[in-house]
mmCIF file of C-alpha atoms and ligand atoms in Angstrom:
data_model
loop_
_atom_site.group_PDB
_atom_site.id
_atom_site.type_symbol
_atom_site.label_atom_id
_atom_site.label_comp_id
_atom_site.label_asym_id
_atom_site.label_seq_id
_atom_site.Cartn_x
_atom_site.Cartn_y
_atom_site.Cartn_z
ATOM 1 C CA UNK A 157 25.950 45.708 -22.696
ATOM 2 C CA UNK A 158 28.057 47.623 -20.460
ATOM 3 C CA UNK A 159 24.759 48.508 -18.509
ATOM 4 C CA UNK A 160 23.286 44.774 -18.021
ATOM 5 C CA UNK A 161 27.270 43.659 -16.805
ATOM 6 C CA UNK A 162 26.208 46.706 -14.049
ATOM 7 C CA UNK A 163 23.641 45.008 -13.004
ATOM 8 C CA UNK A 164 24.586 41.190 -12.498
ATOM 9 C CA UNK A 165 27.302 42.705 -10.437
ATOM 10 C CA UNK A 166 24.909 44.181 -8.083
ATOM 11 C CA UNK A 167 23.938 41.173 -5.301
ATOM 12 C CA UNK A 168 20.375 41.774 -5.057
ATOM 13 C CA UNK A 169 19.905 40.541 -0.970
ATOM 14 C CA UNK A 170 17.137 37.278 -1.871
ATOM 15 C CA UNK A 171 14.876 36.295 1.800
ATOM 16 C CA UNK A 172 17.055 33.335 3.456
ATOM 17 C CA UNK A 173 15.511 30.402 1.782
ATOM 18 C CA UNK A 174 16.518 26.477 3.473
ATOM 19 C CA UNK A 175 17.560 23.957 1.341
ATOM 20 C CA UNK A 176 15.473 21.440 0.255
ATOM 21 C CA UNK A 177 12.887 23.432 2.536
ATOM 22 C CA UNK A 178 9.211 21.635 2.810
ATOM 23 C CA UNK A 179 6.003 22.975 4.637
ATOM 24 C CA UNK A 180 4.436 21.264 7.519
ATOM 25 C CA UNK A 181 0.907 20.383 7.193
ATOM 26 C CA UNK A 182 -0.431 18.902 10.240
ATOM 27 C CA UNK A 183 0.845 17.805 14.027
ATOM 28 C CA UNK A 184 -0.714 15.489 16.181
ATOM 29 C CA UNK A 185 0.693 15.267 19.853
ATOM 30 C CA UNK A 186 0.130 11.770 21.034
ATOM 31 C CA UNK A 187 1.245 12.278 24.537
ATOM 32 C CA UNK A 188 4.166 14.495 26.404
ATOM 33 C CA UNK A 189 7.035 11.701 25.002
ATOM 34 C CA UNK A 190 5.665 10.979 21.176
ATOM 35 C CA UNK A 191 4.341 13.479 17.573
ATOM 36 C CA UNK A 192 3.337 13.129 14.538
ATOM 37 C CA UNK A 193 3.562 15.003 11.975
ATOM 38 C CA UNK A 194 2.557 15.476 7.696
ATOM 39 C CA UNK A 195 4.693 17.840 5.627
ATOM 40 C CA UNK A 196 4.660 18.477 1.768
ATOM 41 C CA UNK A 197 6.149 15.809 -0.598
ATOM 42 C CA UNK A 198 9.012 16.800 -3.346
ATOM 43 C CA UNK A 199 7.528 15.873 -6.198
ATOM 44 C CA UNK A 200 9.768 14.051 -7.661
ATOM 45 C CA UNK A 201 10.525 11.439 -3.987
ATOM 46 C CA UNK A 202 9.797 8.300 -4.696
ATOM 47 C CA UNK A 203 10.216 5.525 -1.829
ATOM 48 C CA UNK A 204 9.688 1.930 -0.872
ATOM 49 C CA UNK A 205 7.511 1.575 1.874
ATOM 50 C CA UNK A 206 9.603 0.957 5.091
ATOM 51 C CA UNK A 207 12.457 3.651 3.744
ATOM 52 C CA UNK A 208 13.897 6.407 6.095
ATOM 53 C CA UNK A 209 15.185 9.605 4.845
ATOM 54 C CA UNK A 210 16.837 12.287 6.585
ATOM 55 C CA UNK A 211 15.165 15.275 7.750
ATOM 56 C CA UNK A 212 15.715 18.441 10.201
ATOM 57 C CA UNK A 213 15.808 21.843 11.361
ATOM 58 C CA UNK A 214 18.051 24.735 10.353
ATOM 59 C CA UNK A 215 20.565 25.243 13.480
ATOM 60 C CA UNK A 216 22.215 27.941 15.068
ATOM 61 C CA UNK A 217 25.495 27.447 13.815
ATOM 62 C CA UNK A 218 23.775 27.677 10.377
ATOM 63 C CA UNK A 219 24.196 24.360 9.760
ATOM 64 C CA UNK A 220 21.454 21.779 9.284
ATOM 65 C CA UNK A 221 20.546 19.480 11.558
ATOM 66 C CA UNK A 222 19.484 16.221 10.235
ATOM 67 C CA UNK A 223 18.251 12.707 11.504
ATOM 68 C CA UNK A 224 16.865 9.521 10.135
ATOM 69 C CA UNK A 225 13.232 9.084 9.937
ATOM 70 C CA UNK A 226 11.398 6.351 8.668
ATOM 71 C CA UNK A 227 8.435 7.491 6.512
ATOM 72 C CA UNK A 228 5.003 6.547 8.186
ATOM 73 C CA UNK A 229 2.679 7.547 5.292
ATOM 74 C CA UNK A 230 2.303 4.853 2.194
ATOM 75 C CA UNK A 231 3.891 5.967 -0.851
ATOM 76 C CA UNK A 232 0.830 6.711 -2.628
ATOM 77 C CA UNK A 233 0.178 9.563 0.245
ATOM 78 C CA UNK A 234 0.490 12.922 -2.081
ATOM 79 C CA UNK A 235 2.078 14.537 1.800
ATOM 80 C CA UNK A 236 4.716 12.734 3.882
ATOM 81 C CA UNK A 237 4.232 11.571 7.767
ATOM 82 C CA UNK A 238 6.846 10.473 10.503
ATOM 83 C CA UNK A 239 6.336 9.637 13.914
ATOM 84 C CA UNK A 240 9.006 10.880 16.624
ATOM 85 C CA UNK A 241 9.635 10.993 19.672
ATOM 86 C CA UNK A 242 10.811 13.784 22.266
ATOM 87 C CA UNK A 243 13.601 14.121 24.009
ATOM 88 C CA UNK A 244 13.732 17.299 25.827
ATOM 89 C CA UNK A 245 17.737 17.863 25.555
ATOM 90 C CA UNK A 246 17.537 15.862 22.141
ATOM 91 C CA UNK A 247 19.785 18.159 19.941
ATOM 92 C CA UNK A 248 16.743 18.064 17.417
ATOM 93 C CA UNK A 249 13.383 17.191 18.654
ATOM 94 C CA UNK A 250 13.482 19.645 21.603
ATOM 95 C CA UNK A 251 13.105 21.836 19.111
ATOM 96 C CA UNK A 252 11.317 19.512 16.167
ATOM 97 C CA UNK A 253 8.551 19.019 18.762
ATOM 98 C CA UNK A 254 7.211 22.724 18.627
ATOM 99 C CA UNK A 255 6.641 22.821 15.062
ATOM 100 C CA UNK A 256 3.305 24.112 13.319
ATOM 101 C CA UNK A 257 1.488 23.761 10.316
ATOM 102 C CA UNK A 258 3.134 26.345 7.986
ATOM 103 C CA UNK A 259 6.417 26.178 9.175
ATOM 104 C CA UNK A 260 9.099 24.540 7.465
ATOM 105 C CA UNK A 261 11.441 21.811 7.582
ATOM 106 C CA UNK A 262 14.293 19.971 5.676
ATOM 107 C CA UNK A 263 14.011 17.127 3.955
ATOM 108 C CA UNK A 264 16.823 15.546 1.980
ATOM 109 C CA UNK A 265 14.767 13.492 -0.695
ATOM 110 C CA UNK A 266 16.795 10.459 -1.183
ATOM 111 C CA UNK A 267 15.427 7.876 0.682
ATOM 112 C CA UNK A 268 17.063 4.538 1.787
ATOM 113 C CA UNK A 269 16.765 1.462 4.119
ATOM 114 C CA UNK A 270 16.784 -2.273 4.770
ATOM 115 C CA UNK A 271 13.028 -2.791 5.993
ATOM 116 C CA UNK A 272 11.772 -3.081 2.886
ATOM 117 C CA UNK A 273 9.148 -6.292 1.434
ATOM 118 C CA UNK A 274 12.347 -6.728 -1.509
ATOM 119 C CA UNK A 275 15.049 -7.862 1.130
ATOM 120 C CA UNK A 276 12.883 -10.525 2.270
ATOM 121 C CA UNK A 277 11.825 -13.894 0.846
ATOM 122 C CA UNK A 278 8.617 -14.614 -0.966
ATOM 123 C CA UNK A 279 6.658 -16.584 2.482
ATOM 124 C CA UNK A 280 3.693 -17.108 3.881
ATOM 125 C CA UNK A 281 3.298 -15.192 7.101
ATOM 126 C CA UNK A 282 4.526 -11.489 7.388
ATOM 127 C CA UNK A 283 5.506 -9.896 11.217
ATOM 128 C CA UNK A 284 6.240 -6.319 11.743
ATOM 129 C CA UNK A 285 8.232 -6.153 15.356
ATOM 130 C CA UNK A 286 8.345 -2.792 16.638
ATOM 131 C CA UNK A 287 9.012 -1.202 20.122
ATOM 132 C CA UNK A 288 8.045 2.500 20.683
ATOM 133 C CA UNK A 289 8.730 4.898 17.507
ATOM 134 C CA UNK A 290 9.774 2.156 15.372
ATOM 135 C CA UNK A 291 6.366 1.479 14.029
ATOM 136 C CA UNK A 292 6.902 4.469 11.813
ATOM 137 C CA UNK A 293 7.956 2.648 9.094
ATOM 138 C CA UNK A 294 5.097 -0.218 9.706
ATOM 139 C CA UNK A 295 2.603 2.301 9.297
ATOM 140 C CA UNK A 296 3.823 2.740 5.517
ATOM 141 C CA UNK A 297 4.241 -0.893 4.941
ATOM 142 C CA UNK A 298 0.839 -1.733 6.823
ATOM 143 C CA UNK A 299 -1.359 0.793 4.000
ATOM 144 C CA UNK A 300 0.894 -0.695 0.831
ATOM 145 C CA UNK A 301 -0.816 -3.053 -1.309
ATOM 146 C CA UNK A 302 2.396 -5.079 -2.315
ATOM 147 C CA UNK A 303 2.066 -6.264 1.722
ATOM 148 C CA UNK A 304 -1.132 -8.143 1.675
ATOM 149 C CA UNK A 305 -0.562 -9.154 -2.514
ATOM 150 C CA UNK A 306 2.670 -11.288 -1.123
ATOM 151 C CA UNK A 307 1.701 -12.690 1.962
ATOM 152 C CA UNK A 308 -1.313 -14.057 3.352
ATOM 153 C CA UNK A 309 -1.308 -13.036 6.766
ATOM 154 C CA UNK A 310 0.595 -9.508 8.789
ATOM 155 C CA UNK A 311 1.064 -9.662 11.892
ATOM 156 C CA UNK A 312 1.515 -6.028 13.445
ATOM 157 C CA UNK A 313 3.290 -6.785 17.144
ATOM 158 C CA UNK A 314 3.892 -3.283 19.319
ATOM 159 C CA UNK A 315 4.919 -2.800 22.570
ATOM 160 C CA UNK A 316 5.260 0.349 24.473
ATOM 161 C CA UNK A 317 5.176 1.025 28.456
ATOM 162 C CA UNK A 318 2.098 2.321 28.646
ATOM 163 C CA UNK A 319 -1.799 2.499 26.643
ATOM 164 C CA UNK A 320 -1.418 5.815 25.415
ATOM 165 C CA UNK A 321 1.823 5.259 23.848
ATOM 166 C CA UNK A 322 0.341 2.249 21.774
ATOM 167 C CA UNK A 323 -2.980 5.037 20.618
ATOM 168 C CA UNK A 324 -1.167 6.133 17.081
ATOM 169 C CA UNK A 325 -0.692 2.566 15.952
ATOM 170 C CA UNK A 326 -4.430 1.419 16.983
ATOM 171 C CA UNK A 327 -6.032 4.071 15.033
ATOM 172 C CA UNK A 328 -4.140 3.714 12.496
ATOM 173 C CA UNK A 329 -4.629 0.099 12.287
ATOM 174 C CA UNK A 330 -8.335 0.617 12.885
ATOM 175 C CA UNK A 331 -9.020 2.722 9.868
ATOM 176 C CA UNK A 332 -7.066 0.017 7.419
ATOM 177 C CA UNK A 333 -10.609 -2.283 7.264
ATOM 178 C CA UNK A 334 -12.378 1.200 5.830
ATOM 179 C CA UNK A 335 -9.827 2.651 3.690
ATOM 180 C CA UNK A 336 -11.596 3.299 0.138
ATOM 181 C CA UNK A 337 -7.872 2.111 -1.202
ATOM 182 C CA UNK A 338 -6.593 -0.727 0.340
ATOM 183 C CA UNK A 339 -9.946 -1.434 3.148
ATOM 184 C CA UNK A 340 -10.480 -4.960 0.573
ATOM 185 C CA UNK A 341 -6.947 -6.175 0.242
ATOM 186 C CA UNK A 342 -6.228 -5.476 4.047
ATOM 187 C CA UNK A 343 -9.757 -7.544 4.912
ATOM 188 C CA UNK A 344 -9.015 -9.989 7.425
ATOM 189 C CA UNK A 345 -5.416 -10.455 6.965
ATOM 190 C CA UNK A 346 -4.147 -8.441 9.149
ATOM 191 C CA UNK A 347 -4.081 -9.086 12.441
ATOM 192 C CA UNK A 348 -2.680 -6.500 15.464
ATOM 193 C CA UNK A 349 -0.686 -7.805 18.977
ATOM 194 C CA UNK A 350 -0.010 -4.712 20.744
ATOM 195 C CA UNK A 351 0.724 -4.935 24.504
ATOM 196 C CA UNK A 352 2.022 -2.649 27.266
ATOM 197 C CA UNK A 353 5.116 -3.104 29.678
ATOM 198 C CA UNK A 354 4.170 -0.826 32.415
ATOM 199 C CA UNK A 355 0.894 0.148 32.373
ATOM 200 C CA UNK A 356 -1.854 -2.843 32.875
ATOM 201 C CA UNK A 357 -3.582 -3.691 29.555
ATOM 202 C CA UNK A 358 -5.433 -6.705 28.065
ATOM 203 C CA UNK A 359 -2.262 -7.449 26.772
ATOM 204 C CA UNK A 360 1.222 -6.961 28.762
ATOM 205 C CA UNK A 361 4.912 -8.372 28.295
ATOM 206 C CA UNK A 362 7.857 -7.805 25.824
ATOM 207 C CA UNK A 363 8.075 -8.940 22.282
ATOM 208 C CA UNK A 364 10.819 -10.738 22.755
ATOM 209 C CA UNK A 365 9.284 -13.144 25.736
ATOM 210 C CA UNK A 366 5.917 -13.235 24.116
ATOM 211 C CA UNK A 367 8.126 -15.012 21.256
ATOM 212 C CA UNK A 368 10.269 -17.310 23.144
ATOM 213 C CA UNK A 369 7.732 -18.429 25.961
ATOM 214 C CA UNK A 370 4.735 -19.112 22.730
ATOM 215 C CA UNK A 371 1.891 -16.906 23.912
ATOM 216 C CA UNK A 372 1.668 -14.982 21.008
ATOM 217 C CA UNK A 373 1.446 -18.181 18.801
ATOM 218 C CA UNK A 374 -1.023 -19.480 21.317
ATOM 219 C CA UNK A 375 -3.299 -16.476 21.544
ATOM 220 C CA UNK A 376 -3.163 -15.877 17.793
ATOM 221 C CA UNK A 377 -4.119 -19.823 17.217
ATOM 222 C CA UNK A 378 -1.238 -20.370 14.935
ATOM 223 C CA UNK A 379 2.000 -22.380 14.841
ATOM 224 C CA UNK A 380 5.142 -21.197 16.049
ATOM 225 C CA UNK A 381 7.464 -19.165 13.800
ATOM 226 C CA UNK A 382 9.404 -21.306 11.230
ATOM 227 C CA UNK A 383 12.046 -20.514 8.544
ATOM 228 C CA UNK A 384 9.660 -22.133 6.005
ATOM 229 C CA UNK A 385 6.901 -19.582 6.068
ATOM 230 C CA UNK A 386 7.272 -16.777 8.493
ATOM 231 C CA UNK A 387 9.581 -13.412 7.411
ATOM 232 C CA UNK A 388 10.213 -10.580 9.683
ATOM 233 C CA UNK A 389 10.912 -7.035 9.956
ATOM 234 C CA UNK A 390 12.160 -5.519 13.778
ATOM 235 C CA UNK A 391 12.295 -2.070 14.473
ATOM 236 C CA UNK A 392 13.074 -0.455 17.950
ATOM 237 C CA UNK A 393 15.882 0.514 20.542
ATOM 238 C CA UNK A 394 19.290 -0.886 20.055
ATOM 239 C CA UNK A 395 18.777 -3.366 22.521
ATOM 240 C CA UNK A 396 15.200 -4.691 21.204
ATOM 241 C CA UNK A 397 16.616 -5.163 17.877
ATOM 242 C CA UNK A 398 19.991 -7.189 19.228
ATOM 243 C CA UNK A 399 17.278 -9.455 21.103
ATOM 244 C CA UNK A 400 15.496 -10.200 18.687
ATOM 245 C CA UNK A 401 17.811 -11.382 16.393
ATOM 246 C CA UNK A 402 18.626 -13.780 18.676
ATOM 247 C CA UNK A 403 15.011 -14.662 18.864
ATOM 248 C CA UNK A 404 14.567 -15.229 15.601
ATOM 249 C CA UNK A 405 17.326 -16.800 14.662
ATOM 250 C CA UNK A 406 17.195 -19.374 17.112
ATOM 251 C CA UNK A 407 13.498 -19.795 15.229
ATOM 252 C CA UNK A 408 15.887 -20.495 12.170
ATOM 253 C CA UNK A 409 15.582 -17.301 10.133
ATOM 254 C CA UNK A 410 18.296 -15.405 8.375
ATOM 255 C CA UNK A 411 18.516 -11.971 8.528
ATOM 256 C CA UNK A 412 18.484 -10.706 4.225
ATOM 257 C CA UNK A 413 19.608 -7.415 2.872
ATOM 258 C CA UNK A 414 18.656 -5.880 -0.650
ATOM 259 C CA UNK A 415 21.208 -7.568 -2.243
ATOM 260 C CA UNK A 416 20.750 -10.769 -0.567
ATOM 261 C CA UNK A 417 17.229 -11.246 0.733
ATOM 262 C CA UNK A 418 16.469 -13.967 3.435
ATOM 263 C CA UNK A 419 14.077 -14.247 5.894
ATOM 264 C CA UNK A 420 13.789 -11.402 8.590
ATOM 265 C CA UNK A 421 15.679 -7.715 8.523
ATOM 266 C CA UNK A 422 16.195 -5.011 11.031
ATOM 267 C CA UNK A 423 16.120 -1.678 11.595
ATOM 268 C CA UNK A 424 17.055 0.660 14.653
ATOM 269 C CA UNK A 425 14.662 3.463 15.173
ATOM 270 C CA UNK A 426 15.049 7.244 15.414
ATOM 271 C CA UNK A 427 15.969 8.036 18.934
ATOM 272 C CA UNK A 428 17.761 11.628 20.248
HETATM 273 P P1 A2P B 678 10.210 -2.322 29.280
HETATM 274 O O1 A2P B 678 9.166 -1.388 29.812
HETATM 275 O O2 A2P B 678 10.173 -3.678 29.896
HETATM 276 O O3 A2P B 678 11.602 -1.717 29.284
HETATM 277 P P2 A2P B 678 11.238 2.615 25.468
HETATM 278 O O4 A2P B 678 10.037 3.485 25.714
HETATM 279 O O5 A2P B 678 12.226 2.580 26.572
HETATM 280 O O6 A2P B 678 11.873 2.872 24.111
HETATM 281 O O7 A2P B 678 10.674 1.129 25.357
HETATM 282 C C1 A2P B 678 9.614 0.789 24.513
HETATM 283 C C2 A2P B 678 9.155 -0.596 24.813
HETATM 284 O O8 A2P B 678 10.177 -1.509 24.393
HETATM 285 C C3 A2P B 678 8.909 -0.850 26.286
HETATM 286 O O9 A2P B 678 7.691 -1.529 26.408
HETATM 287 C C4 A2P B 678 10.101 -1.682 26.708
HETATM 288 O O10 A2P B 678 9.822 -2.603 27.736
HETATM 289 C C5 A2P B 678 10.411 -2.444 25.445
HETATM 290 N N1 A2P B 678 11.813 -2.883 25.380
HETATM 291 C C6 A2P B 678 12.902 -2.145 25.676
HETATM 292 N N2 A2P B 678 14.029 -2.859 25.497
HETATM 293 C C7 A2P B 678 13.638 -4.075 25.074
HETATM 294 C C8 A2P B 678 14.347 -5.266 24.724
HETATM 295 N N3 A2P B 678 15.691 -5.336 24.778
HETATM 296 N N4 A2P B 678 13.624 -6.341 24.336
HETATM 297 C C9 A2P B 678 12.268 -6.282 24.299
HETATM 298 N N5 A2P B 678 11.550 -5.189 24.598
HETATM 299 C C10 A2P B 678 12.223 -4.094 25.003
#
């Protein structure tokens, strides 16, 4: 007795270990601005498609250093994936952006968000807005089956200044037609408007003025958005997401919550 009390008294030193510590997988450096990355999934995370959760590096004060990333991979993906950008003086990704597979990361598993296919109205006509970064959480709602069984056509618009920034989205919507999971519900139905700002491409302009002057409608061979049968989802800068609520609701839509779904919702992406 006396002789086991002994030894629970005794701290035996255990190897620093992080909280809620996952393994990377896999990087992918896109260009000098934008990564992506796969890491090991808790076991027990479950999301909805479109969900952020927090995630980070240990820092030097001890203290964790956590942001909000939208998950990129569909939630029948056994890893995760996120997309980020970097910002060299960014208090997290100057450092987030020189990770390797086998190092390790923090993930807080309790995911949350507005972008998901619940907060909107059943419709006919699905868009996915994005500037930049923010079509992280597209890419999970563009490889989940729930997507193409409640609408009948997703539209994937992107914008980015330049070609290469657009290259993670394009392969990504590329290899949807020969997925062995979801290749047959994707089929035809969805259909992908990226275009550049700065850099000439077969397709240029904002998202926002591509809306309001019609040549998206017109190029796509479709009416213009209505309250009836188009819903919405907008992720990007700040800015892009105050503008286009202002673009879509002068098309009539409603922006819908969880709790109270309507007809388009927003969500600012990851930047810093
Ligand atoms: P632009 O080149 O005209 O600024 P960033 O790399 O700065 O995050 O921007 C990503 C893309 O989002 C760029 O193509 C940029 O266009 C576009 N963008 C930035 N702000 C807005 C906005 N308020 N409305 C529409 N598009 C925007």
């Amino acid at each position: 007795m006396t002789e086991s009390l002994t030894v629970t008294e005794i701290s035996i030193p255990k190897a620093p270990t992080l909280p809620d510590a996952q393994t990377v997988t896999a990087v992918t450096h896109w260009t000098d601005r934008l990564f992506s990355f796969r890491v090991t999934r808790p076991q027990s995370l479950r999301f909805r498609s479109g969900e952020f959760v927090m995630i980070g590096l240990m820092g030097e004060n001890g203290k964790p250093l956590l942001r909000a990333y939208s998950i990129a991979s569909p939630s029948w993906d056994e890893e995760l994936e996120f997309y980020s950008i970097k910002v060299p003086d960014g208090p997290l990704t100057s450092k987030l952006q020189h990770i390797r597979a086998g190092d390790q990361i923090i993930l807080r598993p309790k995911p949350v968000g507005t972008l998901v296919l619940d907060a909107l109205l059943p419709g006919k006509r699905l868009w996915f807005f994005a500037t930049g970064t923010g079509i992280a959480p597209f890419a999970s709602l563009m490889r989940d089956p729930d997507t193409y069984e409640r609408y009948d056509e997703v539209i994937m618009m992107h914008t980015c200044r330049d070609v290469a920034e657009l290259e993670y989205g394009r392969q990504l919507v590329e290899s949807l037609k020969d997925d062995p999971l979801i290749g047959e519900l994707v089929g035809d139905k969805l259909r992908y408007y990226p275009t550049t700002t700065r850099e000439q491409s077969a397709r240029m302009g904002r998202i926002t003025d591509n809306l309001t002057s019609g040549k998206v409608f017109t190029d796509l061979g479709i009416p213009p958005i209505s309250p009836e049968h188009d819903r919405g989802m907008v992720c990007g800068s700040l800015d892009f997401n105050t503008d286009m609520k202002t673009v879509l609701e002068g098309f009539g839509l409603r922006e819908g919550a969880n709790s109270d779904p309507a007809e388009y919702v927003v969500e600012k992406a990851f930047v810093g």
